[in-house]
Amino acid sequence: MALVILIIFLVQNQLTSTSYHLPSLDAPVPSPVYPKPVAYANLKIRKNVVDLSPQEKTAFVNALKTLKNQIPEGSQLSQYDVFVLQHVLTMGFRKKLGATGPAQGNPAHSQPAFLPWHRQYLLEFEQALQKIDPSVTIPYWDWTDPNALKIILQDDFLGSSGQGETINIPEAGSFTGGAVTSGLFANWTLNQNIHFDPITMTSMGTKLIRFIGLPPHDRYSLPKAEVEQLFRYNNYEIFNALIEGAMILNNQDQWEEGWTLHAYAHSVIGGSLVDDLHPKHGLPHQTKILGTMDSIPSSPYDPIFWLNHANVDRLWAQWQDQGHTGENFYPSAGMPWGHNLHDSMWPWDGGLSQPGNYGIGNIVSLLPKPSSAKVVTPADVLDFRKLGYTFDTTQ
């Protein structure tokens, strides 16, 4: 089934966390708070991918590939692969896997820290790219722009759809995907123990894999109304859940499992098999992960991941600017550890929590020891401009 259902399954069933019970639509919210006119100098600007110049595209790709080939002394992984491993191991906070410390469930998904965790994650990745080329920022993929995906998938940018494998889907036809074999990412080599199907826990190999627009994720671009509806809600928990795509509101304004926005974009690129495209009740069930982006843990291995999450961060930034600035618009208590306003977020918690060995092989041993001095909480990342960047839509 879709990526989002796998999110819910992994978090609620495998990770033994408390279920995320969303507030009602009429739950009280703070009064609107708009940003004060603070002048931050020299902000880096994240741009719409359709507006990148040829030189900016080249600089971004070169920085990605350089980071992918930089192996720190004493490490078995490149710097890029370490970022992927961090994302993989957010799935590893189960006591039976050997996890230790107060972190509960999943530090990065299906709870309030989804947005701040990924904001910090993108920031650190962007800063790593900027050590290679200071001009680089992470562009964003506007899901409503029909031209964005065409530009992203060019051979001279982030590469094409996969080739070499045909999937027959009952009631829909035959579709082609597979390993990316042309363009600048044809030689993108993945660690086979970090690149895996989280349903079967089997390796997906060493190649970047894509099945673009495979049903039921063949609807693109997304209607602007689906994105604009985010801004109807003043409750942070509702905004966070809707943009992640783990939950949707039905026509009766009731919560239902579903997939949309961020989660749907993952599936547009990766693709997966489902048991029934049009079930009479509920949602189709995912039976096999096909592409890299549709594996929740391994998805940062596809460079498109960063553009997808830059758009998530952009929309949150716009929501914050539209009357939701400051700490009052983030839950201060009552959430699993790591998701409250002043909780430290793994892996930036000074070593307070450690994941167990999730994945294939002993991959947790490949993760560098965290800095005991580095602690980041959701409160620390609420002001994106203070972090040194903005977007071309939030200037």
mmCIF file of N, CA, C and O in Angstrom, residues 192-269:
data_model
loop_
_atom_site.group_PDB
_atom_site.id
_atom_site.type_symbol
_atom_site.label_atom_id
_atom_site.label_comp_id
_atom_site.label_asym_id
_atom_site.label_seq_id
_atom_site.Cartn_x
_atom_site.Cartn_y
_atom_site.Cartn_z
ATOM 1 N N GLN A 192 24.028 -1.958 0.198
ATOM 2 C CA GLN A 192 22.897 -2.883 0.083
ATOM 3 C C GLN A 192 22.265 -3.248 1.429
ATOM 4 O O GLN A 192 21.107 -3.693 1.473
ATOM 5 N N ASN A 193 22.977 -3.035 2.527
ATOM 6 C CA ASN A 193 22.389 -3.311 3.837
ATOM 7 C C ASN A 193 21.576 -2.136 4.367
ATOM 8 O O ASN A 193 20.773 -2.295 5.296
ATOM 9 N N ILE A 194 21.779 -0.962 3.786
ATOM 10 C CA ILE A 194 21.047 0.231 4.209
ATOM 11 C C ILE A 194 19.899 0.513 3.247
ATOM 12 O O ILE A 194 18.977 1.261 3.560
ATOM 13 N N HIS A 195 19.925 -0.131 2.088
ATOM 14 C CA HIS A 195 18.905 0.045 1.053
ATOM 15 C C HIS A 195 18.059 -1.224 1.020
ATOM 16 O O HIS A 195 18.460 -2.226 0.438
ATOM 17 N N PHE A 196 16.868 -1.172 1.658
ATOM 18 C CA PHE A 196 16.112 -2.416 1.814
ATOM 19 C C PHE A 196 14.612 -2.167 1.837
ATOM 20 O O PHE A 196 14.141 -1.048 2.056
ATOM 21 N N ASP A 197 13.875 -3.239 1.588
ATOM 22 C CA ASP A 197 12.419 -3.242 1.659
ATOM 23 C C ASP A 197 12.032 -3.482 3.113
ATOM 24 O O ASP A 197 12.298 -4.557 3.661
ATOM 25 N N PRO A 198 11.413 -2.513 3.778
ATOM 26 C CA PRO A 198 11.097 -2.684 5.199
ATOM 27 C C PRO A 198 9.924 -3.627 5.461
ATOM 28 O O PRO A 198 9.661 -3.947 6.614
ATOM 29 N N ILE A 199 9.218 -4.065 4.411
ATOM 30 C CA ILE A 199 8.165 -5.059 4.601
ATOM 31 C C ILE A 199 8.782 -6.448 4.709
ATOM 32 O O ILE A 199 8.488 -7.213 5.630
ATOM 33 N N THR A 200 9.643 -6.777 3.763
ATOM 34 C CA THR A 200 10.253 -8.105 3.726
ATOM 35 C C THR A 200 11.605 -8.157 4.422
ATOM 36 O O THR A 200 12.137 -9.241 4.650
ATOM 37 N N MET A 201 12.156 -6.972 4.742
ATOM 38 C CA MET A 201 13.496 -6.852 5.331
ATOM 39 C C MET A 201 14.519 -7.572 4.447
ATOM 40 O O MET A 201 15.405 -8.276 4.936
ATOM 41 N N THR A 202 14.404 -7.343 3.148
ATOM 42 C CA THR A 202 15.381 -7.867 2.186
ATOM 43 C C THR A 202 16.017 -6.704 1.444
ATOM 44 O O THR A 202 15.389 -5.657 1.230
ATOM 45 N N SER A 203 17.250 -6.888 1.039
ATOM 46 C CA SER A 203 17.983 -5.826 0.369
ATOM 47 C C SER A 203 17.360 -5.492 -0.980
ATOM 48 O O SER A 203 16.873 -6.367 -1.703
ATOM 49 N N MET A 204 17.417 -4.217 -1.336
ATOM 50 C CA MET A 204 16.990 -3.762 -2.649
ATOM 51 C C MET A 204 18.188 -3.537 -3.570
ATOM 52 O O MET A 204 18.038 -2.991 -4.665
ATOM 53 N N GLY A 205 19.362 -3.934 -3.111
ATOM 54 C CA GLY A 205 20.536 -3.896 -3.968
ATOM 55 C C GLY A 205 21.322 -2.610 -3.879
ATOM 56 O O GLY A 205 21.128 -1.785 -2.981
ATOM 57 N N THR A 206 22.194 -2.403 -4.832
ATOM 58 C CA THR A 206 23.134 -1.285 -4.801
ATOM 59 C C THR A 206 22.800 -0.183 -5.798
ATOM 60 O O THR A 206 23.547 0.787 -5.906
ATOM 61 N N LYS A 207 21.701 -0.327 -6.531
ATOM 62 C CA LYS A 207 21.322 0.666 -7.529
ATOM 63 C C LYS A 207 20.143 1.512 -7.049
ATOM 64 O O LYS A 207 19.253 1.033 -6.337
ATOM 65 N N LEU A 208 20.134 2.768 -7.475
ATOM 66 C CA LEU A 208 18.989 3.639 -7.260
ATOM 67 C C LEU A 208 17.835 3.139 -8.124
ATOM 68 O O LEU A 208 17.991 2.930 -9.323
ATOM 69 N N ILE A 209 16.652 2.944 -7.503
ATOM 70 C CA ILE A 209 15.515 2.346 -8.204
ATOM 71 C C ILE A 209 14.338 3.320 -8.180
ATOM 72 O O ILE A 209 14.018 3.888 -7.133
ATOM 73 N N ARG A 210 13.692 3.463 -9.353
ATOM 74 C CA ARG A 210 12.516 4.320 -9.459
ATOM 75 C C ARG A 210 11.441 3.661 -10.326
ATOM 76 O O ARG A 210 11.761 3.058 -11.353
ATOM 77 N N PHE A 211 10.208 3.807 -9.901
ATOM 78 C CA PHE A 211 9.031 3.464 -10.700
ATOM 79 C C PHE A 211 8.125 4.689 -10.677
ATOM 80 O O PHE A 211 7.267 4.812 -9.809
ATOM 81 N N ILE A 212 8.343 5.607 -11.616
ATOM 82 C CA ILE A 212 7.655 6.894 -11.585
ATOM 83 C C ILE A 212 6.185 6.729 -11.959
ATOM 84 O O ILE A 212 5.844 6.170 -13.002
ATOM 85 N N GLY A 213 5.314 7.237 -11.093
ATOM 86 C CA GLY A 213 3.889 7.279 -11.396
ATOM 87 C C GLY A 213 3.219 5.933 -11.512
ATOM 88 O O GLY A 213 2.284 5.752 -12.297
ATOM 89 N N LEU A 214 3.657 4.980 -10.711
ATOM 90 C CA LEU A 214 3.056 3.648 -10.752
ATOM 91 C C LEU A 214 1.729 3.673 -9.990
ATOM 92 O O LEU A 214 1.684 4.130 -8.850
ATOM 93 N N PRO A 215 0.627 3.180 -10.597
ATOM 94 C CA PRO A 215 -0.651 3.150 -9.872
ATOM 95 C C PRO A 215 -0.515 2.383 -8.551
ATOM 96 O O PRO A 215 0.212 1.391 -8.504
ATOM 97 N N PRO A 216 -1.137 2.859 -7.470
ATOM 98 C CA PRO A 216 -2.139 3.917 -7.417
ATOM 99 C C PRO A 216 -1.577 5.325 -7.212
ATOM 100 O O PRO A 216 -2.316 6.229 -6.818
ATOM 101 N N HIS A 217 -0.297 5.523 -7.493
ATOM 102 C CA HIS A 217 0.325 6.834 -7.264
ATOM 103 C C HIS A 217 0.674 7.486 -8.596
ATOM 104 O O HIS A 217 1.779 7.977 -8.796
ATOM 105 N N ASP A 218 -0.284 7.481 -9.501
ATOM 106 C CA ASP A 218 -0.050 7.993 -10.842
ATOM 107 C C ASP A 218 -0.724 9.339 -11.085
ATOM 108 O O ASP A 218 -0.762 9.818 -12.210
ATOM 109 N N ARG A 219 -1.229 9.946 -10.026
ATOM 110 C CA ARG A 219 -1.892 11.243 -10.160
ATOM 111 C C ARG A 219 -0.889 12.355 -9.854
ATOM 112 O O ARG A 219 -0.456 12.530 -8.729
ATOM 113 N N TYR A 220 -0.484 13.083 -10.870
ATOM 114 C CA TYR A 220 0.486 14.159 -10.710
ATOM 115 C C TYR A 220 0.282 15.140 -11.864
ATOM 116 O O TYR A 220 0.002 14.721 -12.983
ATOM 117 N N SER A 221 0.367 16.452 -11.604
ATOM 118 C CA SER A 221 0.720 17.101 -10.352
ATOM 119 C C SER A 221 -0.466 17.141 -9.385
ATOM 120 O O SER A 221 -1.597 16.900 -9.786
ATOM 121 N N LEU A 222 -0.182 17.502 -8.125
ATOM 122 C CA LEU A 222 -1.252 17.557 -7.134
ATOM 123 C C LEU A 222 -2.041 18.856 -7.277
ATOM 124 O O LEU A 222 -1.466 19.921 -7.540
ATOM 125 N N PRO A 223 -3.337 18.805 -7.107
ATOM 126 C CA PRO A 223 -4.148 20.032 -7.180
ATOM 127 C C PRO A 223 -3.717 21.036 -6.116
ATOM 128 O O PRO A 223 -3.433 20.661 -4.966
ATOM 129 N N LYS A 224 -3.690 22.296 -6.491
ATOM 130 C CA LYS A 224 -3.298 23.329 -5.531
ATOM 131 C C LYS A 224 -4.214 23.339 -4.316
ATOM 132 O O LYS A 224 -3.780 23.651 -3.202
ATOM 133 N N ALA A 225 -5.474 22.983 -4.523
ATOM 134 C CA ALA A 225 -6.421 22.989 -3.406
ATOM 135 C C ALA A 225 -6.010 22.019 -2.315
ATOM 136 O O ALA A 225 -6.280 22.256 -1.128
ATOM 137 N N GLU A 226 -5.353 20.912 -2.673
ATOM 138 C CA GLU A 226 -4.927 19.934 -1.671
ATOM 139 C C GLU A 226 -3.833 20.504 -0.775
ATOM 140 O O GLU A 226 -3.737 20.150 0.402
ATOM 141 N N VAL A 227 -2.987 21.354 -1.345
ATOM 142 C CA VAL A 227 -1.945 21.997 -0.544
ATOM 143 C C VAL A 227 -2.517 23.185 0.218
ATOM 144 O O VAL A 227 -2.231 23.373 1.411
ATOM 145 N N GLU A 228 -3.326 23.966 -0.432
ATOM 146 C CA GLU A 228 -3.866 25.164 0.197
ATOM 147 C C GLU A 228 -4.756 24.847 1.398
ATOM 148 O O GLU A 228 -4.868 25.665 2.324
ATOM 149 N N GLN A 229 -5.367 23.646 1.405
ATOM 150 C CA GLN A 229 -6.223 23.304 2.546
ATOM 151 C C GLN A 229 -5.433 23.185 3.841
ATOM 152 O O GLN A 229 -6.004 23.291 4.928
ATOM 153 N N LEU A 230 -4.119 22.987 3.750
ATOM 154 C CA LEU A 230 -3.290 22.956 4.954
ATOM 155 C C LEU A 230 -3.451 24.226 5.773
ATOM 156 O O LEU A 230 -3.408 24.200 7.010
ATOM 157 N N PHE A 231 -3.596 25.340 5.085
ATOM 158 C CA PHE A 231 -3.578 26.633 5.749
ATOM 159 C C PHE A 231 -4.933 27.001 6.359
ATOM 160 O O PHE A 231 -5.083 28.076 6.926
ATOM 161 N N ARG A 232 -5.880 26.077 6.254
ATOM 162 C CA ARG A 232 -7.172 26.278 6.930
ATOM 163 C C ARG A 232 -7.064 26.001 8.426
ATOM 164 O O ARG A 232 -7.936 26.406 9.197
ATOM 165 N N TYR A 233 -6.025 25.295 8.840
ATOM 166 C CA TYR A 233 -5.961 24.773 10.205
ATOM 167 C C TYR A 233 -4.907 25.521 11.015
ATOM 168 O O TYR A 233 -3.755 25.687 10.582
ATOM 169 N N ASN A 234 -5.295 25.951 12.200
ATOM 170 C CA ASN A 234 -4.406 26.705 13.079
ATOM 171 C C ASN A 234 -3.767 25.832 14.152
ATOM 172 O O ASN A 234 -2.952 26.319 14.933
ATOM 173 N N ASN A 235 -4.145 24.563 14.192
ATOM 174 C CA ASN A 235 -3.587 23.636 15.181
ATOM 175 C C ASN A 235 -2.360 22.954 14.585
ATOM 176 O O ASN A 235 -2.435 22.315 13.532
ATOM 177 N N TYR A 236 -1.222 23.090 15.268
ATOM 178 C CA TYR A 236 0.016 22.520 14.746
ATOM 179 C C TYR A 236 -0.083 21.014 14.524
ATOM 180 O O TYR A 236 0.382 20.495 13.495
ATOM 181 N N GLU A 237 -0.659 20.287 15.463
ATOM 182 C CA GLU A 237 -0.717 18.833 15.326
ATOM 183 C C GLU A 237 -1.500 18.417 14.085
ATOM 184 O O GLU A 237 -1.148 17.436 13.418
ATOM 185 N N ILE A 238 -2.542 19.155 13.777
ATOM 186 C CA ILE A 238 -3.328 18.857 12.578
ATOM 187 C C ILE A 238 -2.525 19.178 11.331
ATOM 188 O O ILE A 238 -2.454 18.378 10.394
ATOM 189 N N PHE A 239 -1.909 20.353 11.302
ATOM 190 C CA PHE A 239 -1.076 20.725 10.147
ATOM 191 C C PHE A 239 0.023 19.688 9.922
ATOM 192 O O PHE A 239 0.258 19.237 8.795
ATOM 193 N N ASN A 240 0.711 19.297 10.980
ATOM 194 C CA ASN A 240 1.809 18.339 10.903
ATOM 195 C C ASN A 240 1.346 16.999 10.350
ATOM 196 O O ASN A 240 1.991 16.412 9.473
ATOM 197 N N ALA A 241 0.212 16.512 10.842
ATOM 198 C CA ALA A 241 -0.293 15.219 10.387
ATOM 199 C C ALA A 241 -0.726 15.266 8.930
ATOM 200 O O ALA A 241 -0.459 14.337 8.152
ATOM 201 N N LEU A 242 -1.383 16.355 8.541
ATOM 202 C CA LEU A 242 -1.870 16.459 7.168
ATOM 203 C C LEU A 242 -0.735 16.569 6.170
ATOM 204 O O LEU A 242 -0.770 15.953 5.100
ATOM 205 N N ILE A 243 0.290 17.345 6.487
ATOM 206 C CA ILE A 243 1.370 17.507 5.517
ATOM 207 C C ILE A 243 2.225 16.247 5.423
ATOM 208 O O ILE A 243 2.714 15.901 4.346
ATOM 209 N N GLU A 244 2.376 15.523 6.538
ATOM 210 C CA GLU A 244 3.103 14.259 6.453
ATOM 211 C C GLU A 244 2.337 13.273 5.581
ATOM 212 O O GLU A 244 2.934 12.472 4.865
ATOM 213 N N GLY A 245 1.019 13.337 5.629
ATOM 214 C CA GLY A 245 0.207 12.477 4.801
ATOM 215 C C GLY A 245 -0.232 11.204 5.478
ATOM 216 O O GLY A 245 -0.852 10.353 4.847
ATOM 217 N N ALA A 246 0.060 11.063 6.753
ATOM 218 C CA ALA A 246 -0.313 9.839 7.463
ATOM 219 C C ALA A 246 -1.799 9.772 7.747
ATOM 220 O O ALA A 246 -2.347 8.695 7.930
ATOM 221 N N MET A 247 -2.442 10.931 7.814
ATOM 222 C CA MET A 247 -3.870 10.979 8.090
ATOM 223 C C MET A 247 -4.523 11.981 7.139
ATOM 224 O O MET A 247 -3.880 12.916 6.666
ATOM 225 N N ILE A 248 -5.785 11.772 6.869
ATOM 226 C CA ILE A 248 -6.561 12.712 6.080
ATOM 227 C C ILE A 248 -7.869 12.985 6.799
ATOM 228 O O ILE A 248 -8.283 12.234 7.679
ATOM 229 N N LEU A 249 -8.507 14.068 6.415
ATOM 230 C CA LEU A 249 -9.832 14.386 6.914
ATOM 231 C C LEU A 249 -10.836 14.045 5.827
ATOM 232 O O LEU A 249 -10.720 14.504 4.689
ATOM 233 N N ASN A 250 -11.833 13.225 6.185
ATOM 234 C CA ASN A 250 -12.835 12.849 5.188
ATOM 235 C C ASN A 250 -13.884 13.960 5.055
ATOM 236 O O ASN A 250 -13.772 15.027 5.680
ATOM 237 N N ASN A 251 -14.902 13.713 4.260
ATOM 238 C CA ASN A 251 -15.919 14.732 4.006
ATOM 239 C C ASN A 251 -16.734 15.096 5.233
ATOM 240 O O ASN A 251 -17.420 16.114 5.251
ATOM 241 N N GLN A 252 -16.671 14.239 6.243
ATOM 242 C CA GLN A 252 -17.365 14.527 7.507
ATOM 243 C C GLN A 252 -16.416 15.118 8.551
ATOM 244 O O GLN A 252 -16.734 15.176 9.740
ATOM 245 N N ASP A 253 -15.241 15.559 8.090
ATOM 246 C CA ASP A 253 -14.216 16.115 8.983
ATOM 247 C C ASP A 253 -13.828 15.137 10.084
ATOM 248 O O ASP A 253 -13.614 15.511 11.245
ATOM 249 N N GLN A 254 -13.733 13.874 9.709
ATOM 250 C CA GLN A 254 -13.269 12.840 10.626
ATOM 251 C C GLN A 254 -11.918 12.326 10.140
ATOM 252 O O GLN A 254 -11.638 12.278 8.933
ATOM 253 N N TRP A 255 -11.077 11.911 11.083
ATOM 254 C CA TRP A 255 -9.748 11.429 10.733
ATOM 255 C C TRP A 255 -9.816 10.019 10.157
ATOM 256 O O TRP A 255 -10.506 9.163 10.679
ATOM 257 N N GLU A 256 -9.069 9.814 9.075
ATOM 258 C CA GLU A 256 -8.934 8.497 8.471
ATOM 259 C C GLU A 256 -7.485 8.302 8.041
ATOM 260 O O GLU A 256 -6.772 9.262 7.751
ATOM 261 N N GLU A 257 -7.047 7.038 7.998
ATOM 262 C CA GLU A 257 -5.746 6.740 7.408
ATOM 263 C C GLU A 257 -5.819 7.040 5.912
ATOM 264 O O GLU A 257 -6.844 6.851 5.270
ATOM 265 N N GLY A 258 -4.719 7.527 5.379
ATOM 266 C CA GLY A 258 -4.696 7.854 3.963
ATOM 267 C C GLY A 258 -3.293 8.192 3.535
ATOM 268 O O GLY A 258 -2.352 8.070 4.315
ATOM 269 N N TRP A 259 -3.141 8.591 2.296
ATOM 270 C CA TRP A 259 -1.824 9.055 1.862
ATOM 271 C C TRP A 259 -2.009 10.248 0.953
ATOM 272 O O TRP A 259 -2.849 10.264 0.061
ATOM 273 N N THR A 260 -1.234 11.280 1.218
ATOM 274 C CA THR A 260 -1.325 12.505 0.446
ATOM 275 C C THR A 260 -0.052 13.323 0.669
ATOM 276 O O THR A 260 0.797 12.983 1.495
ATOM 277 N N LEU A 261 0.084 14.385 -0.096
ATOM 278 C CA LEU A 261 1.142 15.378 0.046
ATOM 279 C C LEU A 261 2.525 14.722 0.170
ATOM 280 O O LEU A 261 2.947 14.023 -0.741
ATOM 281 N N HIS A 262 3.234 14.933 1.275
ATOM 282 C CA HIS A 262 4.607 14.421 1.390
ATOM 283 C C HIS A 262 4.699 12.923 1.127
ATOM 284 O O HIS A 262 5.555 12.451 0.378
ATOM 285 N N ALA A 263 3.824 12.138 1.749
ATOM 286 C CA ALA A 263 3.880 10.687 1.592
ATOM 287 C C ALA A 263 3.561 10.275 0.161
ATOM 288 O O ALA A 263 4.182 9.365 -0.393
ATOM 289 N N TYR A 264 2.599 10.946 -0.432
ATOM 290 C CA TYR A 264 2.226 10.630 -1.801
ATOM 291 C C TYR A 264 3.378 10.929 -2.756
ATOM 292 O O TYR A 264 3.642 10.164 -3.692
ATOM 293 N N ALA A 265 4.088 12.042 -2.514
ATOM 294 C CA ALA A 265 5.223 12.389 -3.364
ATOM 295 C C ALA A 265 6.311 11.317 -3.303
ATOM 296 O O ALA A 265 6.949 11.001 -4.315
ATOM 297 N N HIS A 266 6.551 10.764 -2.122
ATOM 298 C CA HIS A 266 7.485 9.645 -2.013
ATOM 299 C C HIS A 266 7.074 8.517 -2.956
ATOM 300 O O HIS A 266 7.901 7.942 -3.676
ATOM 301 N N SER A 267 5.789 8.198 -2.948
ATOM 302 C CA SER A 267 5.305 7.069 -3.718
ATOM 303 C C SER A 267 5.260 7.350 -5.212
ATOM 304 O O SER A 267 5.393 6.426 -6.026
ATOM 305 N N VAL A 268 5.082 8.602 -5.605
ATOM 306 C CA VAL A 268 5.129 8.963 -7.020
ATOM 307 C C VAL A 268 6.486 8.586 -7.612
ATOM 308 O O VAL A 268 6.584 8.123 -8.748
ATOM 309 N N ILE A 269 7.542 8.758 -6.836
ATOM 310 C CA ILE A 269 8.898 8.479 -7.325
ATOM 311 C C ILE A 269 9.262 7.016 -7.137
ATOM 312 O O ILE A 269 9.847 6.391 -8.029
#
